[in-house]
Coordinates of C-alpha atoms in Angstrom, one line a residue:
Chain A
X1087 CA -2.7 23.6 -8.9
X1088 CA -3.7 25.9 -11.8
X1089 CA -7.2 27.2 -11.3
X1090 CA -7.8 29.4 -14.3
X1091 CA -10.3 27.0 -15.8
X1092 CA -13.3 29.3 -15.1
X1093 CA -11.5 32.6 -15.4
X1094 CA -13.7 35.3 -16.9
X1095 CA -12.5 37.3 -20.0
X1096 CA -10.4 40.3 -19.1
X1097 CA -11.3 43.9 -19.6
X1098 CA -9.8 44.1 -23.1
X1099 CA -11.8 41.0 -24.2
X1100 CA -8.8 38.7 -24.5
X1101 CA -9.2 35.3 -23.0
X1102 CA -6.5 34.6 -20.3
X1103 CA -6.8 30.9 -21.0
X1104 CA -4.4 28.5 -19.3
X1105 CA -1.5 30.1 -21.2
X1106 CA 0.6 31.3 -18.4
X1107 CA 0.3 28.2 -16.1
X1108 CA 1.0 26.1 -19.2
X1109 CA 4.1 28.1 -20.1
X1110 CA 5.3 27.8 -16.5
X1111 CA 4.7 24.1 -16.5
X1112 CA 6.6 23.6 -19.8
X1113 CA 9.5 25.7 -18.6
X1114 CA 9.8 23.8 -15.3
X1115 CA 9.6 20.5 -17.1
X1116 CA 12.2 21.7 -19.6
X1117 CA 14.5 22.7 -16.8
X1118 CA 14.0 19.3 -15.1
X1119 CA 14.9 17.6 -18.4
X1120 CA 18.0 19.7 -18.7
X1121 CA 19.2 18.9 -15.2
X1122 CA 18.6 15.2 -15.6
X1123 CA 20.4 15.3 -19.0
X1124 CA 23.5 16.7 -17.3
X1125 CA 23.1 14.1 -14.5
X1126 CA 22.9 11.4 -17.1
X1127 CA 26.2 12.6 -18.6
X1128 CA 27.9 12.2 -15.2
X1129 CA 26.2 9.0 -14.0
X1130 CA 27.7 5.6 -14.4
X1131 CA 30.1 3.1 -12.9
X1132 CA 32.9 5.5 -13.9
X1133 CA 31.2 8.3 -12.1
X1134 CA 33.8 9.1 -9.5
X1135 CA 36.9 8.9 -11.7
X1136 CA 35.1 11.0 -14.3
X1137 CA 34.2 13.6 -11.7
X1138 CA 37.7 13.6 -10.4
X1139 CA 39.1 14.2 -13.8
X1140 CA 36.6 16.9 -14.6
X1141 CA 37.4 18.8 -11.4
X1142 CA 41.0 17.9 -11.3
X1143 CA 43.2 18.2 -14.2
X1144 CA 42.5 18.9 -17.9
X1145 CA 46.0 18.0 -18.8
X1146 CA 47.3 14.6 -19.4
X1147 CA 45.1 12.3 -21.5
X1148 CA 41.8 14.1 -22.0
X1149 CA 41.2 11.9 -24.9
X1150 CA 39.7 9.1 -22.9
X1151 CA 37.5 11.5 -21.0
X1152 CA 36.3 13.0 -24.2
X1153 CA 35.7 9.6 -25.7
X1154 CA 33.5 8.5 -22.9
X1155 CA 31.5 11.7 -22.7
X1156 CA 31.0 12.3 -26.3
X1157 CA 30.8 8.8 -27.8
X1158 CA 29.1 6.9 -24.9
X1159 CA 27.2 9.1 -22.5
X1160 CA 26.1 11.9 -24.9
X1161 CA 24.3 9.6 -27.4
X1162 CA 22.8 7.7 -24.5
X1163 CA 21.3 10.8 -22.9
X1164 CA 20.1 12.1 -26.3
X1165 CA 18.3 8.8 -27.0
X1166 CA 16.8 8.8 -23.5
X1167 CA 15.3 12.2 -24.3
X1168 CA 14.1 11.3 -27.8
X1169 CA 12.6 7.9 -26.8
X1170 CA 11.2 9.1 -23.5
X1171 CA 9.5 12.1 -25.1
X1172 CA 8.1 9.7 -27.8
X1173 CA 6.7 7.4 -25.2
X1174 CA 5.1 10.1 -23.2
X1175 CA 3.7 11.7 -26.3
X1176 CA 2.4 8.4 -27.7
X1177 CA 0.7 7.6 -24.4
X1178 CA -1.1 10.9 -24.3
X1179 CA -2.2 10.7 -28.0
X1180 CA -3.4 7.1 -27.6
X1181 CA -5.3 7.9 -24.4
X1182 CA -7.0 10.8 -26.3
X1183 CA -7.7 8.8 -29.5
X1184 CA -9.0 5.7 -27.8
X1185 CA -10.6 7.7 -24.9
X1186 CA -9.2 5.1 -22.6
X1187 CA -7.0 5.9 -19.6
X1188 CA -5.1 2.6 -19.9
X1189 CA -3.8 3.1 -23.5
X1190 CA 0.0 3.3 -24.0
X1191 CA 2.3 1.7 -26.6
X1192 CA 3.6 -1.2 -24.6
X1193 CA 0.3 -2.2 -22.9
X1194 CA -1.6 -2.3 -26.2
X1195 CA 1.1 -4.3 -27.9
X1196 CA 2.5 -1.6 -30.3
X1197 CA 6.0 -1.8 -28.8
X1198 CA 5.9 -5.6 -29.0
X1199 CA 5.0 -5.6 -32.7
X1200 CA 7.6 -2.9 -33.3
X1201 CA 10.2 -5.2 -31.7
X1202 CA 9.1 -8.0 -33.9
X1203 CA 9.6 -5.9 -37.0
X1204 CA 13.0 -4.7 -35.9
X1205 CA 14.1 -8.3 -35.0
X1206 CA 13.1 -9.5 -38.4
X1207 CA 15.1 -6.9 -40.1
X1208 CA 18.1 -7.1 -37.9
X1209 CA 18.7 -10.8 -37.5
X1210 CA 18.0 -11.5 -41.2
X1211 CA 21.1 -9.4 -41.9
X1212 CA 19.0 -6.7 -43.8
X1213 CA 20.0 -4.0 -41.4
X1214 CA 23.7 -4.8 -41.9
X1215 CA 23.3 -4.1 -45.6
X1216 CA 21.0 -1.1 -45.3
X1217 CA 21.2 0.6 -41.9
X1218 CA 17.7 2.2 -42.2
X1219 CA 16.2 -1.2 -42.6
X1220 CA 16.3 -1.4 -38.8
X1221 CA 14.0 1.5 -38.0
X1222 CA 11.9 0.7 -41.0
X1223 CA 11.3 -2.8 -39.7
X1224 CA 10.3 -1.3 -36.3
X1225 CA 8.0 1.2 -37.9
X1226 CA 6.3 -1.4 -40.1
X1227 CA 5.7 -3.5 -36.9
X1228 CA 4.4 -0.5 -34.9
X1229 CA 1.9 0.5 -37.6
X1230 CA 0.6 -3.1 -37.8
X1231 CA 0.3 -3.1 -34.0
X1232 CA -1.7 0.1 -33.8
X1233 CA -4.0 -0.9 -36.6
X1234 CA -4.6 -4.3 -35.0
X1235 CA -5.5 -2.8 -31.7
X1236 CA -7.9 -0.4 -33.3
X1237 CA -9.5 -3.1 -35.3
X1238 CA -9.8 -5.5 -32.3
X1239 CA -10.8 -3.1 -29.6
X1240 CA -12.5 -0.4 -31.6
X1241 CA -12.5 3.3 -30.6
X1242 CA -15.6 2.8 -28.5
X1243 CA -14.4 -0.3 -26.7
X1244 CA -14.3 -0.2 -22.9
X1245 CA -11.1 -0.6 -20.9
X1246 CA -11.5 -4.4 -20.8
X1247 CA -11.7 -4.8 -24.5
X1248 CA -8.6 -2.7 -24.9
X1249 CA -6.6 -4.7 -22.3
X1250 CA -7.7 -8.0 -23.8
X1251 CA -6.6 -6.9 -27.3
X1252 CA -3.3 -5.7 -25.8
X1253 CA -2.7 -9.0 -24.1
X1254 CA -3.4 -10.9 -27.3
X1255 CA -1.2 -8.7 -29.5
X1256 CA 1.6 -8.7 -26.9
X1257 CA 1.5 -12.5 -26.5
X1258 CA 1.6 -13.2 -30.2
X1259 CA 4.3 -10.7 -30.9
X1260 CA 6.5 -12.0 -28.1
X1261 CA 6.0 -15.6 -29.2
X1262 CA 7.0 -14.7 -32.8
X1263 CA 9.9 -12.6 -31.6
X1264 CA 11.3 -15.5 -29.6
X1265 CA 10.8 -17.8 -32.5
X1266 CA 12.7 -15.6 -34.9
X1267 CA 15.5 -15.2 -32.3
X1268 CA 15.8 -19.0 -31.9
X1269 CA 16.0 -19.5 -35.6
X1270 CA 18.5 -16.7 -36.2
X1271 CA 21.9 -18.0 -37.4
X1272 CA 24.0 -16.2 -34.8
X1273 CA 24.3 -18.3 -31.5
X1274 CA 24.0 -15.1 -29.3
X1275 CA 20.6 -14.2 -30.8
X1276 CA 18.5 -16.6 -28.7
X1277 CA 19.7 -14.9 -25.5
X1278 CA 18.8 -11.4 -26.7
X1279 CA 15.0 -11.8 -26.1
X1280 CA 15.4 -10.0 -22.8
X1281 CA 16.8 -6.9 -24.5
X1282 CA 13.9 -6.7 -27.0
X1283 CA 11.2 -7.3 -24.4
X1284 CA 12.6 -5.0 -21.6
X1285 CA 14.6 -2.4 -23.5
X1286 CA 18.0 -0.9 -22.7
X1287 CA 20.1 2.1 -23.6
X1288 CA 23.4 0.6 -22.7
X1289 CA 26.3 1.1 -25.1
X1290 CA 24.3 3.1 -27.6
X1291 CA 26.3 5.3 -30.0
X1292 CA 25.6 8.1 -32.4
X1293 CA 24.9 5.4 -35.0
X1294 CA 21.7 4.7 -33.2
X1295 CA 20.8 8.4 -32.9
X1296 CA 21.4 8.9 -36.6
X1297 CA 19.3 6.0 -37.6
X1298 CA 16.3 6.7 -35.3
X1299 CA 16.2 10.5 -34.9
X1300 CA 14.8 11.5 -38.3
X1301 CA 11.8 9.2 -38.0
X1302 CA 11.2 10.1 -34.4
X1303 CA 11.1 13.8 -35.1
X1304 CA 8.8 13.2 -38.1
X1305 CA 6.5 11.2 -35.9
X1306 CA 6.4 14.0 -33.4
X1307 CA 5.4 16.5 -36.1
X1308 CA 2.5 14.3 -37.1
X1309 CA 1.3 13.7 -33.5
X1310 CA 1.7 17.2 -32.1
X1311 CA -0.4 18.5 -35.0
X1312 CA -3.4 16.4 -34.0
X1313 CA -3.9 18.2 -30.7
X1314 CA -7.0 20.3 -31.6
X1315 CA -8.7 17.3 -33.1
X1316 CA -8.1 15.3 -30.0
X1317 CA -9.7 18.1 -27.9
X1318 CA -12.8 17.9 -30.1
X1319 CA -12.8 14.1 -29.9
X1320 CA -12.9 14.2 -26.2
X1321 CA -16.4 15.7 -26.5
X1322 CA -17.5 12.7 -28.4
X1323 CA -17.2 11.4 -32.0
X1324 CA -20.4 13.0 -33.3
X1325 CA -19.6 16.4 -31.7
X1326 CA -16.2 16.3 -33.2
X1327 CA -17.5 15.5 -36.7
X1328 CA -20.1 18.3 -36.4
X1329 CA -17.3 20.7 -35.5
X1330 CA -15.7 19.9 -38.9
X1331 CA -12.9 17.5 -37.8
X1332 CA -12.4 14.4 -40.0
X1333 CA -11.8 11.5 -37.7
X1334 CA -10.5 9.2 -40.5
X1335 CA -7.6 11.6 -41.2
X1336 CA -7.0 12.0 -37.5
X1337 CA -6.8 8.3 -37.1
X1338 CA -4.5 7.9 -40.1
X1339 CA -2.3 10.7 -38.8
X1340 CA -2.0 9.2 -35.4
X1341 CA -1.3 5.7 -36.8
X1342 CA 1.5 7.1 -38.9
X1343 CA 2.9 9.3 -36.2
X1344 CA 3.0 6.5 -33.6
X1345 CA 4.3 4.1 -36.1
X1346 CA 7.2 6.3 -37.0
X1347 CA 8.2 7.5 -33.6
X1348 CA 7.5 4.4 -31.5
X1349 CA 8.7 2.1 -34.2
X1350 CA 12.1 3.8 -34.6
X1351 CA 12.5 4.1 -30.8
X1352 CA 11.9 0.4 -30.2
X1353 CA 14.2 -0.5 -33.1
X1354 CA 17.2 1.0 -31.3
X1355 CA 16.3 0.5 -27.6
X1356 CA 13.9 -2.4 -27.4
X1357 CA 10.4 -2.2 -25.8
X1358 CA 10.3 0.2 -22.9
X1359 CA 7.0 0.0 -20.9
X1360 CA 4.9 2.2 -18.7
X1361 CA 6.4 5.6 -19.5
X1362 CA 3.4 6.4 -21.7
X1363 CA 1.0 5.3 -19.0
X1364 CA 2.4 7.1 -16.0
X1365 CA 3.4 10.5 -17.5
X1366 CA 0.0 11.6 -19.0
X1367 CA -1.8 10.5 -15.9
X1368 CA 0.5 12.4 -13.5
X1369 CA 0.4 15.5 -15.7
X1370 CA -3.2 15.6 -16.8
X1371 CA -4.5 17.5 -13.7
X1372 CA -2.0 20.3 -14.5
X1373 CA -3.5 21.0 -17.9
X1374 CA -7.2 20.8 -16.9
X1375 CA -7.7 17.5 -18.8
X1376 CA -7.2 19.1 -22.2
X1377 CA -5.6 16.6 -24.6
X1378 CA -4.0 19.1 -26.8
X1379 CA -2.1 20.7 -23.9
X1380 CA -1.2 17.3 -22.5
X1381 CA 0.8 16.4 -25.6
X1382 CA 3.8 18.7 -25.3
X1383 CA 3.7 18.4 -21.5
X1384 CA 3.7 14.6 -21.7
X1385 CA 6.6 14.6 -24.1
X1386 CA 8.8 16.6 -21.7
X1387 CA 7.6 14.5 -18.8
X1388 CA 8.4 11.3 -20.7
X1389 CA 11.9 12.6 -21.4
X1390 CA 12.4 13.4 -17.7
X1391 CA 11.1 10.0 -16.5
X1392 CA 13.2 8.1 -19.0
X1393 CA 16.4 10.0 -18.2
X1394 CA 15.8 9.4 -14.4
X1395 CA 15.0 5.7 -15.0
X1396 CA 18.2 5.3 -17.1
X1397 CA 20.3 6.9 -14.3
X1398 CA 18.7 4.6 -11.7
X1399 CA 19.4 1.6 -14.0
X1400 CA 23.0 2.4 -13.9
X1401 CA 23.4 3.2 -10.2
X1402 CA 20.8 1.0 -8.4
X1403 CA 22.7 -2.3 -8.1
X1404 CA 26.5 -2.8 -7.7
X1405 CA 26.7 -5.4 -10.4
X1406 CA 26.0 -5.0 -14.1
X1407 CA 23.4 -2.3 -14.9
X1408 CA 19.8 -3.1 -15.0
X1409 CA 17.7 -3.2 -18.1
X1410 CA 15.8 0.1 -18.5
X1411 CA 12.5 -1.7 -18.8
X1412 CA 13.0 -3.3 -15.4
X1413 CA 13.2 0.1 -13.8
X1414 CA 10.2 1.5 -15.6
X1415 CA 8.3 -1.7 -14.8
X1416 CA 9.1 -1.4 -11.1
X1417 CA 7.7 2.1 -11.1
X1418 CA 4.9 1.5 -13.6
X1419 CA 3.4 -1.8 -12.6
X1420 CA 2.3 -0.7 -9.2
X1421 CA 1.0 2.5 -10.8
X1422 CA -0.9 0.4 -13.3
X1423 CA -2.5 -1.7 -10.6
X1424 CA -3.5 1.4 -8.7
X1425 CA -5.2 2.7 -11.9
X1426 CA -7.0 -0.6 -12.5
X1427 CA -8.3 -0.6 -8.9
X1428 CA -9.6 2.9 -9.4
X1429 CA -11.3 2.0 -12.6
X1430 CA -12.7 -1.2 -11.3
X1431 CA -16.2 0.3 -11.1
X1432 CA -16.2 1.3 -14.8
X1433 CA -14.7 -2.0 -15.8
X1434 CA -17.5 -4.2 -14.3
Chain B
X77 CA 45.1 -66.1 -6.6
X78 CA 47.4 -67.7 -3.9
X79 CA 50.3 -69.6 -5.4
X80 CA 50.5 -73.2 -4.2
X81 CA 53.8 -74.6 -3.2
X82 CA 54.3 -77.9 -4.9
X83 CA 53.4 -77.8 -8.5
X84 CA 55.3 -74.5 -9.2
X85 CA 54.9 -74.6 -13.0
X86 CA 51.1 -74.3 -13.0
X87 CA 50.9 -70.9 -11.3
X88 CA 53.6 -69.6 -13.6
X89 CA 51.7 -70.9 -16.6
X90 CA 48.5 -69.4 -15.2
X91 CA 50.2 -66.1 -14.6
X92 CA 51.6 -66.2 -18.2
X93 CA 48.2 -67.0 -19.6
X94 CA 46.6 -64.2 -17.6
X95 CA 49.2 -61.7 -18.8
X96 CA 48.6 -62.8 -22.4
X97 CA 44.9 -62.5 -21.9
X98 CA 45.3 -59.0 -20.4
X99 CA 47.6 -57.8 -23.1
X100 CA 45.2 -58.9 -25.8
X101 CA 42.4 -57.4 -23.8
X102 CA 44.2 -54.0 -23.8
X103 CA 44.9 -54.3 -27.5
X104 CA 41.3 -55.2 -28.2
X105 CA 40.1 -52.4 -25.9
X106 CA 41.4 -49.7 -28.2
X107 CA 38.2 -48.0 -29.1
X108 CA 37.3 -48.3 -32.8
X109 CA 34.0 -46.4 -32.8
X110 CA 34.7 -43.2 -30.9
X111 CA 31.8 -40.7 -30.7
X112 CA 32.5 -37.2 -29.5
X113 CA 29.5 -35.2 -28.2
X114 CA 31.4 -32.0 -27.3
X115 CA 33.2 -29.6 -29.6
X116 CA 36.4 -29.4 -27.5
X117 CA 36.4 -33.2 -27.4
X118 CA 36.0 -33.3 -31.2
X119 CA 39.2 -31.4 -31.8
X120 CA 41.4 -33.3 -29.3
X121 CA 40.0 -36.7 -30.5
X122 CA 40.9 -35.6 -34.1
X123 CA 44.4 -34.8 -32.9
X124 CA 45.0 -38.0 -31.0
X125 CA 43.0 -40.8 -32.6
X126 CA 43.4 -42.3 -36.1
X127 CA 40.6 -41.1 -38.4
X128 CA 39.3 -44.6 -39.0
X129 CA 38.6 -45.0 -35.3
X130 CA 36.3 -41.9 -35.1
X131 CA 32.7 -42.7 -35.8
X132 CA 31.2 -39.2 -35.2
X133 CA 31.9 -35.7 -34.2
X134 CA 29.5 -32.9 -33.3
X135 CA 27.9 -30.6 -35.9
X136 CA 30.0 -27.7 -34.6
X137 CA 33.3 -29.4 -35.4
X138 CA 33.4 -27.7 -38.9
X139 CA 32.5 -24.2 -37.5
X140 CA 35.6 -22.1 -37.1
X141 CA 33.9 -20.0 -34.4
X142 CA 33.7 -23.1 -32.1
X143 CA 36.3 -25.6 -33.2
X144 CA 40.1 -25.3 -33.5
X145 CA 40.3 -28.2 -36.0
X146 CA 37.9 -27.5 -38.8
X147 CA 39.6 -29.1 -41.8
X148 CA 40.3 -32.4 -40.1
X149 CA 36.6 -32.7 -39.1
X150 CA 35.2 -32.5 -42.7
X151 CA 33.8 -35.7 -44.0
X152 CA 33.1 -37.3 -40.6
X153 CA 29.4 -38.0 -39.8
X154 CA 27.9 -35.5 -37.4
X155 CA 25.8 -35.8 -34.2
X156 CA 24.0 -33.3 -32.2
X157 CA 25.0 -34.5 -28.8
X158 CA 22.0 -36.7 -28.2
X159 CA 22.1 -40.2 -26.6
X160 CA 20.1 -41.8 -29.3
X161 CA 22.6 -40.7 -31.9
X162 CA 25.4 -42.2 -29.9
X163 CA 23.6 -45.5 -29.8
X164 CA 22.8 -45.4 -33.5
X165 CA 26.6 -44.9 -34.2
X166 CA 27.3 -48.0 -32.0
X167 CA 29.9 -46.2 -30.0
X168 CA 32.5 -48.1 -28.0
X169 CA 33.7 -44.9 -26.4
X170 CA 31.9 -41.7 -25.8
X171 CA 33.9 -38.5 -25.3
X172 CA 31.9 -35.7 -23.6
X173 CA 32.5 -32.3 -22.0
X174 CA 32.5 -31.7 -18.3
X175 CA 29.6 -29.3 -18.1
X176 CA 27.5 -30.1 -21.1
X177 CA 25.1 -32.9 -22.0
X178 CA 24.4 -34.0 -18.5
X179 CA 21.3 -35.9 -19.5
X180 CA 23.0 -37.6 -22.4
X181 CA 25.9 -38.6 -20.2
X182 CA 23.7 -40.0 -17.5
X183 CA 21.6 -41.9 -19.9
X184 CA 24.6 -43.4 -21.7
X185 CA 26.3 -44.4 -18.5
X186 CA 23.1 -46.1 -17.3
X187 CA 23.0 -48.1 -20.6
X188 CA 26.6 -49.3 -20.0
X189 CA 28.5 -47.1 -22.5
X190 CA 32.0 -46.0 -21.5
X191 CA 31.9 -42.2 -21.2
X192 CA 35.1 -40.1 -20.9
X193 CA 34.7 -36.6 -19.6
X194 CA 37.1 -34.0 -20.9
X195 CA 37.6 -31.2 -18.3
X196 CA 37.7 -27.5 -19.0
X197 CA 41.2 -26.5 -18.1
X198 CA 42.0 -23.5 -15.9
X199 CA 45.8 -23.9 -15.8
X200 CA 48.5 -25.1 -18.2
X201 CA 49.4 -28.3 -16.3
X202 CA 45.7 -29.2 -16.5
X203 CA 45.9 -29.0 -20.3
X204 CA 48.8 -31.5 -20.3
X205 CA 46.9 -33.8 -18.0
X206 CA 43.8 -33.8 -20.1
X207 CA 45.8 -34.6 -23.2
X208 CA 47.5 -37.4 -21.3
X209 CA 44.2 -38.8 -19.9
X210 CA 42.4 -38.8 -23.2
X211 CA 45.4 -40.3 -25.1
X212 CA 45.4 -43.2 -22.5
X213 CA 41.6 -43.8 -23.0
X214 CA 42.1 -43.9 -26.7
X215 CA 45.1 -46.2 -26.5
X216 CA 47.3 -43.6 -28.1
X217 CA 49.6 -42.7 -25.1
X218 CA 52.7 -42.3 -27.3
X219 CA 51.0 -39.8 -29.6
X220 CA 49.8 -38.0 -26.5
X221 CA 53.3 -37.7 -25.1
X222 CA 54.6 -36.4 -28.4
X223 CA 51.8 -33.8 -28.5
X224 CA 52.6 -32.6 -25.0
X225 CA 56.3 -32.4 -25.8
X226 CA 55.7 -30.3 -28.9
X227 CA 53.3 -28.1 -26.9
X228 CA 55.9 -27.6 -24.1
X229 CA 58.6 -26.7 -26.6
X230 CA 56.4 -24.0 -28.2
X231 CA 55.2 -22.7 -24.8
X232 CA 58.8 -22.3 -23.5
X233 CA 59.7 -20.4 -26.6
X234 CA 56.8 -18.0 -26.0
X235 CA 57.5 -17.5 -22.3
X236 CA 58.5 -14.1 -21.2
X237 CA 61.8 -14.0 -19.4
X238 CA 60.7 -11.2 -17.2
X239 CA 62.4 -8.0 -16.0
X240 CA 60.9 -5.6 -18.4
X241 CA 57.8 -3.4 -18.2
X242 CA 54.5 -5.3 -18.9
X243 CA 51.7 -4.1 -21.1
X244 CA 48.1 -4.1 -19.9
X245 CA 45.8 -6.2 -22.0
X246 CA 42.1 -6.8 -22.0
X247 CA 40.2 -9.7 -23.6
X248 CA 36.9 -8.3 -24.9
X249 CA 34.2 -10.6 -26.2
X250 CA 30.6 -10.2 -27.3
X251 CA 28.4 -8.5 -24.7
X252 CA 31.5 -7.2 -23.0
X253 CA 32.5 -10.6 -21.5
X254 CA 36.1 -11.0 -20.4
X255 CA 38.3 -13.6 -18.8
X256 CA 39.7 -12.8 -15.4
X257 CA 41.9 -14.2 -12.6
X258 CA 41.9 -18.0 -12.4
X259 CA 41.1 -18.7 -16.1
X260 CA 43.5 -20.3 -18.5
X261 CA 43.6 -17.2 -20.6
X262 CA 44.8 -15.2 -17.5
X263 CA 47.6 -17.7 -16.9
X264 CA 48.6 -17.5 -20.5
X265 CA 48.7 -13.7 -20.4
X266 CA 51.0 -13.9 -17.3
X267 CA 53.1 -16.5 -19.1
X268 CA 53.6 -14.1 -22.0
X269 CA 54.5 -11.3 -19.7
X270 CA 51.2 -9.3 -20.0
X271 CA 49.0 -7.9 -17.3
X272 CA 45.3 -8.7 -17.4
X273 CA 42.9 -5.8 -16.9
X274 CA 40.0 -8.1 -15.9
X275 CA 42.1 -9.6 -13.1
X276 CA 43.0 -6.1 -11.9
X277 CA 39.3 -5.3 -12.0
X278 CA 38.7 -8.2 -9.6
X279 CA 36.9 -10.4 -12.1
X280 CA 37.3 -14.1 -11.4
X281 CA 37.1 -16.6 -14.3
X282 CA 34.7 -14.7 -16.5
X283 CA 32.5 -11.7 -16.1
X284 CA 31.4 -8.5 -17.8
X285 CA 33.4 -5.4 -18.2
X286 CA 31.6 -2.2 -19.0
X287 CA 33.0 -0.3 -21.9
X288 CA 33.6 2.8 -19.9
X289 CA 35.7 0.9 -17.4
X290 CA 37.8 -0.5 -20.2
X291 CA 38.4 2.9 -21.7
X292 CA 39.3 4.5 -18.4
X293 CA 41.9 1.8 -17.7
X294 CA 43.7 2.8 -20.9
X295 CA 44.9 -0.7 -22.0
X296 CA 47.9 -1.2 -24.2
X297 CA 46.6 -4.4 -25.9
X298 CA 43.1 -5.4 -27.0
X299 CA 42.4 -9.1 -27.5
X300 CA 39.2 -10.0 -29.4
X301 CA 37.8 -13.3 -30.6
X302 CA 38.1 -14.0 -34.2
X303 CA 35.8 -12.0 -36.4
X304 CA 32.3 -13.6 -36.5
X305 CA 30.7 -14.6 -39.7
X306 CA 28.0 -12.5 -41.4
X307 CA 25.2 -13.4 -39.0
X308 CA 24.4 -10.4 -36.8
X309 CA 23.6 -10.2 -33.1
X310 CA 23.3 -7.4 -30.6
X311 CA 26.2 -9.0 -28.7
X312 CA 28.6 -8.0 -31.4
X313 CA 27.3 -4.5 -31.6
X314 CA 29.3 -3.6 -28.5
X315 CA 32.5 -4.6 -30.2
X316 CA 31.7 -2.3 -33.1
X317 CA 31.0 0.7 -30.8
X318 CA 32.7 3.9 -32.2
X319 CA 34.5 4.5 -28.9
X320 CA 36.1 1.1 -29.0
X321 CA 37.0 1.5 -32.6
X322 CA 38.7 4.8 -31.9
X323 CA 40.8 3.0 -29.2
X324 CA 41.5 0.2 -31.6
X325 CA 43.0 2.6 -34.0
X326 CA 45.5 3.7 -31.4
X327 CA 46.6 0.5 -29.6
X328 CA 47.7 -3.0 -30.6
X329 CA 44.9 -5.5 -31.1
X330 CA 45.0 -9.2 -31.8
X331 CA 42.4 -11.9 -32.6
X332 CA 42.6 -15.1 -30.7
X333 CA 39.8 -17.7 -31.2
X334 CA 38.0 -18.4 -27.9
X335 CA 38.4 -22.1 -28.4
X336 CA 42.2 -21.8 -28.2
X337 CA 42.0 -21.2 -24.5
X338 CA 38.9 -23.0 -23.5
X339 CA 39.5 -26.4 -25.1
X340 CA 42.6 -28.3 -23.9
X341 CA 45.0 -29.1 -26.8
X342 CA 48.0 -28.1 -28.8
X343 CA 46.3 -24.9 -30.1
X344 CA 47.1 -23.4 -26.7
X345 CA 50.6 -22.8 -28.1
X346 CA 49.1 -20.8 -31.1
X347 CA 47.5 -18.5 -28.5
X348 CA 50.7 -18.2 -26.5
X349 CA 52.8 -17.4 -29.7
X350 CA 50.2 -14.8 -30.7
X351 CA 50.4 -13.1 -27.3
X352 CA 54.2 -13.3 -27.3
X353 CA 54.4 -11.6 -30.7
X354 CA 52.1 -8.8 -29.6
X355 CA 54.1 -8.3 -26.4
X356 CA 57.3 -8.0 -28.4
X357 CA 55.7 -5.5 -30.7
X358 CA 54.5 -3.5 -27.7
X359 CA 57.9 -3.5 -26.0
X360 CA 59.5 -2.1 -29.2
X361 CA 56.8 0.6 -29.5
X362 CA 57.0 1.4 -25.8
X363 CA 60.8 1.8 -26.0
X364 CA 60.5 4.1 -29.0
X365 CA 57.9 6.2 -27.2
X366 CA 60.0 6.5 -24.0
X367 CA 63.0 7.6 -26.0
X368 CA 60.9 10.2 -27.8
X369 CA 59.5 11.7 -24.6
X370 CA 63.0 11.6 -23.0
X371 CA 64.4 13.6 -26.0
X372 CA 61.7 16.3 -25.5

């Protein structure tokens, strides 16, 4: 556990700060992500035959092997990294902005409203005409969701106000989503509610990466830039203002950043829950509770957790693979309960 | 009724009267207001019964995605499979599916309506039997036999004589569903001299086949449903996956409407002929390839 929180300045006057432990943490997380990335490329029903071919012969028809690795597994692993990092980052940012340990995109309803926006643009046929309509729909939905929760729960609201606002937004968005799906002209649509509510990376292709990645990366730029302001905010709104930070522009920046990154993520993979809740909490002690440091660390942690969950989703049961959201919920829901119990005193 | 010795003409007269009554009863029993509440039943009823005798078909009868007899269904009043609609049409025969509309069927039977259940066939003899049964219920047995005769003739022409290498085919539908061992599609593939990847993968009737497994098996023939309309769904996204499209560019693919091998009827021969033609094409290409590699 890093302990340089109270380290005195060194002889030459420079502050040691938590730089070295942070660099070590970032590096180990990056290595973890890389290892899981490679594991994701190898994991799947076709695991053994693939491994045999990799180790065995490169002659014969390498075409099939290349097809599976490059067109199916690689985009899937890339999306797991992009989306996982987005969720971890968004969770850390929301917890800093709302100063609430239970804030994360799916609990406060942002993922559900993003799904509604994506569903409207996909099943209406708009996304078939103009491919970017899909992430744009998700982004519009996500922005509406974040704004709604800020309006309903306020930045000073306690945990209960936030959870209640989240329940309301989630319920309304899910109801509207299932309505749209039932009204959609294609008969398969009504059965696809499960995908949008639980999320999945199955059978993604580079089309999905192309359509989502630009907006996700743009969102990251916006969010990562708000680190210092979040540090100040953790000292209180008035203190932050007196230090010269403009909270209105921070809020706007965060709304846009989350809207862009979470919106585009949900548009291609559905609503994946709990990643943004677990990762910041697990990693927070390692960065001495500093929000700005938590951002990049949560992004890497989120990528690692999502890659691991995606591998588990493929290998856990012998039948068809699980939805990704099922795996993250199996890990996340008990964690959430544990958090609630711990916070019970501050809730009452 | 026991015949009495003595006045022998009366029992004969009575028997004759009964026979006449029975015959007129059968003639009168030909349903004149047939209501079909199942899309497979729609198509077969349209094939067998005269148009004037059909009171209603389902709203899906004019949708080519579901129905193999779209043109014939136009202009006939539609229903949505509900019992109250059947009553409103004053049906004298209701034709339903085996697995759908359980509530409607139960209600109609309780109210005294004759309900004929059309079964989902899993083998070619069952298709013949269903045609025969429905034709009898409609009072069109002669037409039924003619239909079966034509179907048999076309099926024989499409049958593979055997003895040559067989291509490996996979039926791939939205969401990665496929038809495996024990399904009618599987029997038809065998009939046409084609191996079924789903059956080899152990799938019985229907199940999901992951895209990776499909690619690794390196099939020679891809069978899809007919192209859907414009309306999008995630289920169709899998069929548009770049990896599958790459494979499609290299191997023979065919589109066979799903209704052709789920609904019993003469359209089964359309599917068989399509498969036979694809198989012949593969045999030719396969022979050419073998000659090329032998020359090297």
